[in-house]
PDB file of C-alpha atoms in Angstrom:
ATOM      1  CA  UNK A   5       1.075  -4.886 -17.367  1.00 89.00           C
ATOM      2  CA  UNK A   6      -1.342  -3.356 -19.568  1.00 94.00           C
ATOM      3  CA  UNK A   7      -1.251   0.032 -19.357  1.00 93.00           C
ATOM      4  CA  UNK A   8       2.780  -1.030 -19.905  1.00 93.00           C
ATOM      5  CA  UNK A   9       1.576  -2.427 -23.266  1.00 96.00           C
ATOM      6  CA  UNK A  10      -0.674  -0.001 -24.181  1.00 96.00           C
ATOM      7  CA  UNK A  11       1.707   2.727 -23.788  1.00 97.00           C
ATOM      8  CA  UNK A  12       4.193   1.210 -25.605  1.00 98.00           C
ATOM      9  CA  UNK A  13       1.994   0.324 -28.717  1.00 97.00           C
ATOM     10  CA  UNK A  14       2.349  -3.253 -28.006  1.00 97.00           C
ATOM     11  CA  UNK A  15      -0.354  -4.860 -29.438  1.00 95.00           C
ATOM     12  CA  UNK A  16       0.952  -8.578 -29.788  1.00 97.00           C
ATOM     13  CA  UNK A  17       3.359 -10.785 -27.238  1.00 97.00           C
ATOM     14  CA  UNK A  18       5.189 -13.916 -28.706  1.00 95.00           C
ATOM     15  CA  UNK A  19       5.407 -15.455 -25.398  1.00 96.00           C
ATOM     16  CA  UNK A  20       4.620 -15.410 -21.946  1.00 97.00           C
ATOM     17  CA  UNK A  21       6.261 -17.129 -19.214  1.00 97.00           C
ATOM     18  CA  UNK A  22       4.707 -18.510 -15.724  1.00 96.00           C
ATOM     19  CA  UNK A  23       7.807 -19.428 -13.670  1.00 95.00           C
ATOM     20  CA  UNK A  24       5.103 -20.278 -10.505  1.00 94.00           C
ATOM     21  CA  UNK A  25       1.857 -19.525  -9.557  1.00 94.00           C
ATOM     22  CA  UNK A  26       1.429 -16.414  -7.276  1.00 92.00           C
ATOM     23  CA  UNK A  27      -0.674 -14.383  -7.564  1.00 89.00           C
ATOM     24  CA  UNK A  28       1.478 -11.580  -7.960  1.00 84.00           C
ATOM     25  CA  UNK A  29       2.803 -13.607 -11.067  1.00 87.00           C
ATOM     26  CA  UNK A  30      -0.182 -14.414 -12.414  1.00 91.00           C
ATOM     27  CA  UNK A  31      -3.432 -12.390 -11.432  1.00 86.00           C
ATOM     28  CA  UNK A  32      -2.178  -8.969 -14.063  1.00 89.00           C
ATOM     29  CA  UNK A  33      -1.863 -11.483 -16.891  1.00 95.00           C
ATOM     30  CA  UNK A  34      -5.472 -12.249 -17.269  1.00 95.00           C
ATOM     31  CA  UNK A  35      -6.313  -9.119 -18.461  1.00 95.00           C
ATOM     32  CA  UNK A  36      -3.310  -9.302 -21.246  1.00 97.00           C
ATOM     33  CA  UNK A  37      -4.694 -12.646 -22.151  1.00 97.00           C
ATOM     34  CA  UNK A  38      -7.865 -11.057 -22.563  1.00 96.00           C
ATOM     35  CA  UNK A  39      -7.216  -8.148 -24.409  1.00 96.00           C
ATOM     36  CA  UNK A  40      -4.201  -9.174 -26.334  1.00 97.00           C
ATOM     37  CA  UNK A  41      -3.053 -11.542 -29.156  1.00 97.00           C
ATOM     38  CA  UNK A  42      -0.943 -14.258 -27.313  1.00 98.00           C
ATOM     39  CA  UNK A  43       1.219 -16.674 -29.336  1.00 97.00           C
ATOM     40  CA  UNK A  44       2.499 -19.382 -26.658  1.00 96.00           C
ATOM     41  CA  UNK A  45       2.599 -19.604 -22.742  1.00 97.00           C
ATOM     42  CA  UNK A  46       5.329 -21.027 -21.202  1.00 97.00           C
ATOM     43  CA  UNK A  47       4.731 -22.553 -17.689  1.00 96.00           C
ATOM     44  CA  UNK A  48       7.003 -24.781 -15.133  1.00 94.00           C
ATOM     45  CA  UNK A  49       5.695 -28.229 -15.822  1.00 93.00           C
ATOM     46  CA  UNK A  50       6.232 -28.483 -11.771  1.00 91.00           C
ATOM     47  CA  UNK A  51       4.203 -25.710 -11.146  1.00 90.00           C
ATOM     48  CA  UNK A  52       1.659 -25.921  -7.882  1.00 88.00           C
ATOM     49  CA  UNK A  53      -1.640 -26.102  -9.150  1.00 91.00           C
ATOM     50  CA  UNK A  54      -4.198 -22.814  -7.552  1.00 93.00           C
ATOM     51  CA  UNK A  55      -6.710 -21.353  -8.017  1.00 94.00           C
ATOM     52  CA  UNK A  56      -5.053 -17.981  -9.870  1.00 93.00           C
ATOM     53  CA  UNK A  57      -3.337 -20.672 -11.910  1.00 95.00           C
ATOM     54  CA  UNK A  58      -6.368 -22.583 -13.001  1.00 96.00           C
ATOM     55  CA  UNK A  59      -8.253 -19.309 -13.843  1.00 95.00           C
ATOM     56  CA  UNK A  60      -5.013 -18.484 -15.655  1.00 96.00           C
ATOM     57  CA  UNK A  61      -5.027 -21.650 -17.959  1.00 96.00           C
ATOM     58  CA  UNK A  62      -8.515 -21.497 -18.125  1.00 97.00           C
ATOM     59  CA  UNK A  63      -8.729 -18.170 -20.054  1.00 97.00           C
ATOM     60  CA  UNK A  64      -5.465 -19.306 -21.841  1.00 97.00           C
ATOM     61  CA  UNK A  65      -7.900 -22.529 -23.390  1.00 97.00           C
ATOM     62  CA  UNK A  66     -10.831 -20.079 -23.839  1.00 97.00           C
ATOM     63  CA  UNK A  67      -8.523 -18.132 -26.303  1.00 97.00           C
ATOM     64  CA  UNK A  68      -6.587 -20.827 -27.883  1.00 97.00           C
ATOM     65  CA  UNK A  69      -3.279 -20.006 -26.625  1.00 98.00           C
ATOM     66  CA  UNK A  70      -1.123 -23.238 -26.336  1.00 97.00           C
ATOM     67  CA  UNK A  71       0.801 -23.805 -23.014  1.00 97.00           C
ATOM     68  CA  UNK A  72       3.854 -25.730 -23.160  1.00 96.00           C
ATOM     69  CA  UNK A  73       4.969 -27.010 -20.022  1.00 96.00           C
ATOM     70  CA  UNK A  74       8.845 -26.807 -19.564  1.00 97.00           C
ATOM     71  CA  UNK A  75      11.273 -28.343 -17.084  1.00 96.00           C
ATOM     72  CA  UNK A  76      15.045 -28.027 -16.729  1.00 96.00           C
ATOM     73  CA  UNK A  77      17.289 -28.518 -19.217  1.00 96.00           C
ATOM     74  CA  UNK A  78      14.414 -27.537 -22.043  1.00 97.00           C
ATOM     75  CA  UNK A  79      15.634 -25.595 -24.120  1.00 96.00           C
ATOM     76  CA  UNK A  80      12.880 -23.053 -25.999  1.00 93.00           C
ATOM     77  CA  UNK A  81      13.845 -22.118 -29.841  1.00 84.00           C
ATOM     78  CA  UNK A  82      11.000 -19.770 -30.448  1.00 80.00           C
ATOM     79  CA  UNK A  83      13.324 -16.756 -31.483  1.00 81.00           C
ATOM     80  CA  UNK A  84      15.444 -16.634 -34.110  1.00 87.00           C
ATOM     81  CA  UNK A  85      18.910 -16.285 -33.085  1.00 89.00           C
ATOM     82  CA  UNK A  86      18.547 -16.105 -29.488  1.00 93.00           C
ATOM     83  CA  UNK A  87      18.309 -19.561 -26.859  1.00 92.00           C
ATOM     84  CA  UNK A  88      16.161 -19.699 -24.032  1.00 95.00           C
ATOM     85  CA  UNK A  89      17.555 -22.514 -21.741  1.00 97.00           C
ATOM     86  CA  UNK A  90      15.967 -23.705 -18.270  1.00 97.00           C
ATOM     87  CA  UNK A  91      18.189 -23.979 -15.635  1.00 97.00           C
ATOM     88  CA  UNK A  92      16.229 -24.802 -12.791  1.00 96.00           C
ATOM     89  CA  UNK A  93      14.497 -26.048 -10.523  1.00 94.00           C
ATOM     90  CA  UNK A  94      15.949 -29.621 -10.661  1.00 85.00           C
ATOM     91  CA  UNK A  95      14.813 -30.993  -7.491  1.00 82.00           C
ATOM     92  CA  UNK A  96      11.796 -30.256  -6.054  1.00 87.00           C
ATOM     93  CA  UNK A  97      11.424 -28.746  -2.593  1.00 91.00           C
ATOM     94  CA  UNK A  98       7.711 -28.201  -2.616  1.00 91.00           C
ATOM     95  CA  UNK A  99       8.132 -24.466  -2.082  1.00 92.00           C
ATOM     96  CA  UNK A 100       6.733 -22.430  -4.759  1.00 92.00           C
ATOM     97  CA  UNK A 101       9.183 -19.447  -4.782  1.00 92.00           C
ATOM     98  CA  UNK A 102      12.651 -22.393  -4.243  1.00 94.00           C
ATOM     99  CA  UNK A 103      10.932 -24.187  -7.379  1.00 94.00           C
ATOM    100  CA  UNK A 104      10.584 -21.327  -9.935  1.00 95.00           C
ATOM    101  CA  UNK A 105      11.710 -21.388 -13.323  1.00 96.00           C
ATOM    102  CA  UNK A 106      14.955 -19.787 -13.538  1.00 98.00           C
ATOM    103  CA  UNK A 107      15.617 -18.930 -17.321  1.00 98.00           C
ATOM    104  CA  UNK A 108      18.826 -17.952 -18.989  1.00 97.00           C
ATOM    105  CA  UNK A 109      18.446 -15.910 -22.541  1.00 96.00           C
ATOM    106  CA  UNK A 110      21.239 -15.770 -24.775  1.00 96.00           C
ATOM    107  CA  UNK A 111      21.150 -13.439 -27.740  1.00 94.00           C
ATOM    108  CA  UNK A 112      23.931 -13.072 -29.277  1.00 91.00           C
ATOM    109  CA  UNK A 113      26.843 -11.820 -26.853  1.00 93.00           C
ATOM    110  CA  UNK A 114      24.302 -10.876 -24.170  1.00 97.00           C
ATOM    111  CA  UNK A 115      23.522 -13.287 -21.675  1.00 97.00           C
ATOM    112  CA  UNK A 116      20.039 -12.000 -19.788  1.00 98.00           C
ATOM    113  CA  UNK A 117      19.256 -14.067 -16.320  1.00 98.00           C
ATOM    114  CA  UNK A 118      15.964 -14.776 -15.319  1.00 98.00           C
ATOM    115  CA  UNK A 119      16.071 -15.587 -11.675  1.00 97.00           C
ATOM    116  CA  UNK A 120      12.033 -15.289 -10.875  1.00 95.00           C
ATOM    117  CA  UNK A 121      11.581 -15.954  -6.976  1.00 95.00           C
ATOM    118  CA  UNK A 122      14.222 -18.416  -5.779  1.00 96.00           C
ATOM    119  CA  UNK A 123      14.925 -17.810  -2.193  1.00 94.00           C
ATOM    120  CA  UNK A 124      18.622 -18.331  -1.044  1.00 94.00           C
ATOM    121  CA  UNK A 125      18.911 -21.630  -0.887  1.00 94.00           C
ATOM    122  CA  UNK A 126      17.379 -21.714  -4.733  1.00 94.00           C
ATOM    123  CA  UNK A 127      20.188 -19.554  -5.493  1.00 96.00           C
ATOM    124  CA  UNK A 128      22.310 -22.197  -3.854  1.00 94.00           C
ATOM    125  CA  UNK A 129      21.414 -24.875  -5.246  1.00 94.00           C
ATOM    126  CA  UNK A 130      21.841 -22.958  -8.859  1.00 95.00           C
ATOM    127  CA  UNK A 131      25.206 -21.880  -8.165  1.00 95.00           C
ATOM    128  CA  UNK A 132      25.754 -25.514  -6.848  1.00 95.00           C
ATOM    129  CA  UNK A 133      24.418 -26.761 -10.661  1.00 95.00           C
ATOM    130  CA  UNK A 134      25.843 -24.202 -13.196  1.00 95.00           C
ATOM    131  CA  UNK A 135      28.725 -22.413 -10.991  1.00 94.00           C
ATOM    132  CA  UNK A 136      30.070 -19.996 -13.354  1.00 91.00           C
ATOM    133  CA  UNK A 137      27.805 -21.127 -16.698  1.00 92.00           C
ATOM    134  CA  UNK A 138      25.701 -18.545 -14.803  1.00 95.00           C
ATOM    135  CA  UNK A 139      27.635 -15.621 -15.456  1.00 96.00           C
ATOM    136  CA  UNK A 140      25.299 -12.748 -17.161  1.00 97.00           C
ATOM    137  CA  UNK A 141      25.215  -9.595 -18.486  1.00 98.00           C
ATOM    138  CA  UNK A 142      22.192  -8.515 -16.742  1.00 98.00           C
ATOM    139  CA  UNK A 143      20.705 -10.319 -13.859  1.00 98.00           C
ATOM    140  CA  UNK A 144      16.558  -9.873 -12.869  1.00 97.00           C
ATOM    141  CA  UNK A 145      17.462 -10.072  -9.168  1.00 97.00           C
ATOM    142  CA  UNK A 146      15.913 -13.057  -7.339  1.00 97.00           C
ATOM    143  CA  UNK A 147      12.556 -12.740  -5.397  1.00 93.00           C
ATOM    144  CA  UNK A 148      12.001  -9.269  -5.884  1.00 86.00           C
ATOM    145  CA  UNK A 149      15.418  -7.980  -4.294  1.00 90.00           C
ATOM    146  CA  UNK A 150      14.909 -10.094  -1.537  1.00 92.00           C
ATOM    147  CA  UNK A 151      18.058 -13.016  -1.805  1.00 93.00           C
ATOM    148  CA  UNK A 152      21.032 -13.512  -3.619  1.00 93.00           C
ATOM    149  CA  UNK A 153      24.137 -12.851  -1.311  1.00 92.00           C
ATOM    150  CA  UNK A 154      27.815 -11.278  -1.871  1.00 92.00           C
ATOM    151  CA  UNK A 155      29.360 -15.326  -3.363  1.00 94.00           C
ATOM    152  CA  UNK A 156      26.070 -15.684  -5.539  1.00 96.00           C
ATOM    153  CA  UNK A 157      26.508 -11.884  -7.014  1.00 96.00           C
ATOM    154  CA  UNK A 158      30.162 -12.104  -7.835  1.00 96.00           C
ATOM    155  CA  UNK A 159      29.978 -15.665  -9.504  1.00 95.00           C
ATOM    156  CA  UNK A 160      27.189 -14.008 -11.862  1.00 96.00           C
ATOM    157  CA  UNK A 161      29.229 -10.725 -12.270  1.00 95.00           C
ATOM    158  CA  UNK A 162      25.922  -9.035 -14.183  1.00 98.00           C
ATOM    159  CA  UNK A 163      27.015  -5.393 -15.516  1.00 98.00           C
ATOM    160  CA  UNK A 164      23.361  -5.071 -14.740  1.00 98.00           C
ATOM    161  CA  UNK A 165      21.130  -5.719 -11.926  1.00 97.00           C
ATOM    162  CA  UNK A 166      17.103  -5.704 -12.843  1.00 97.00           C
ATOM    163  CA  UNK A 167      14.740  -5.194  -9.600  1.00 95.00           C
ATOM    164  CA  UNK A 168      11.246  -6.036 -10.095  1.00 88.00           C
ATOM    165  CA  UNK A 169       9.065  -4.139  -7.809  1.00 83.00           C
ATOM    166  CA  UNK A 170       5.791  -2.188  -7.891  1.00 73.00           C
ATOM    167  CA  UNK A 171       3.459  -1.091  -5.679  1.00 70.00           C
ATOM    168  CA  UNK A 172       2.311  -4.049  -3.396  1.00 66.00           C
ATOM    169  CA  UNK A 173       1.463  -5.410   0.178  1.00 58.00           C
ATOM    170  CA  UNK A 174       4.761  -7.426   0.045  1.00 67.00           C
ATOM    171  CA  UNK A 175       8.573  -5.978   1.557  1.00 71.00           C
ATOM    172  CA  UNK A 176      10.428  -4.234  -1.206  1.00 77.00           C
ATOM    173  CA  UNK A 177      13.926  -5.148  -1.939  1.00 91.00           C
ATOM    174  CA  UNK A 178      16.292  -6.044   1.007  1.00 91.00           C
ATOM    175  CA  UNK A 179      18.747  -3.925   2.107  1.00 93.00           C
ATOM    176  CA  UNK A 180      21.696  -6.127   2.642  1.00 93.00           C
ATOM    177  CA  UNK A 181      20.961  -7.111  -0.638  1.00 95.00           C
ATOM    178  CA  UNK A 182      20.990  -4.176  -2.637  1.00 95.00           C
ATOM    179  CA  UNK A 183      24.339  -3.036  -0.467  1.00 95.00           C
ATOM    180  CA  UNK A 184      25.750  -6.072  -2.146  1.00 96.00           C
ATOM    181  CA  UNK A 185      25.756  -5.243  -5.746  1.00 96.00           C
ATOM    182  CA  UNK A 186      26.852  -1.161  -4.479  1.00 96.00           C
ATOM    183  CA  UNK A 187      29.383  -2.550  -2.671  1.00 96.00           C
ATOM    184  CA  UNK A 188      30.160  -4.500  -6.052  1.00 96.00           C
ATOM    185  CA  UNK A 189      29.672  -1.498  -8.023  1.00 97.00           C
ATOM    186  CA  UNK A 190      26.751  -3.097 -10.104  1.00 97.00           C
ATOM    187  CA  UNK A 191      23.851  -0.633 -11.111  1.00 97.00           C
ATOM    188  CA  UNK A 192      20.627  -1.822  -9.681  1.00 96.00           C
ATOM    189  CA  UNK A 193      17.820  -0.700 -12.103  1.00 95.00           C
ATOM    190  CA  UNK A 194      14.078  -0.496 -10.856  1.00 89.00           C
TER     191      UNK A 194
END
């Protein structure tokens, strides 16, 4: 994440959002909290207390940065002409990657979905909730490119599909999956 912002001249973040607490979600961030200006932190207010996270929020006091804890059906006005609405998770299943904040950004005409690392029966129960309020422009793929099947896809109908991968010890995107949106003729960006 850093090198990211230090290529990119970034030198201040408005926000940052902890939809659960992996490590793989969390661990990269505590250098950026370090070494960058930080305005507000966004976290699950169901989130499963760790260790990662409590180092996390620890550094996050250290600095000053305040932490707003979020649950669904917050909305976030922190940009100017753009909403930031939580959809999910409404009820808890004790499973860190079926509970994670799912956001939906508007901005605009663009609808941006924020899926994090609901399994399939998160995406489910989302579909279940919001049916086709869902539908997006672009779509971050749930749980790495790991669920989301053919119904879940078409009721979003992104133009865009977002893959979030990098090097690490965990599976890369699933197959089936990503056969889904070519079959649906959706570009899957990585």
């Amino acid at each position: 994440v850093v090198e990211y912002l230090r290529k990119n001249n970034i030198g201040k973040l408005d926000m940052i959002v902890i939809t659960h607490s992996h490590p793989d979600h969390l661990e990269g961030l505590l250098t950026v909290l370090e070494r960058y200006s930080v305005d507000m932190i966004v976290v699950n207010k169901h989130i499963i207390i760790n260790e990662p996270y409590a180092a996390f929020t620890d550094l996050a006091e250290k600095y000053g940065i305040p932490l707003r804890q979020v649950k669904t059906g917050d909305s976030i006005e922190w940009f100017q002409d753009a909403a930031l609405v939580v959809l999910h998770p409404t009820n808890l299943s004790g499973d860190s990657n079926r509970d994670s904040l799912v956001l939906r950004l508007e901005y605009k005409n663009v609808r941006f979905l924020f899926t994090s690392d609901i399994d399939q029966e998160g995406c489910e129960l989302l579909a279940d909730k919001h049916g086709s309020e869902l539908s997006s422009n672009v779509l971050k793929v749930p749980y790495h490119g790991k669920s989301g099947d053919g119904d879940f896809i078409k009721m979003l109908a992104p133009e865009y599909a977002v893959v979030s991968v990098g090097k690490s010890i965990w599976p890369g995107p699933s197959e089936r999956v990503l056969h889904e949106y070519v079959r649906l003729k959706i570009p899957v960006l990585r």
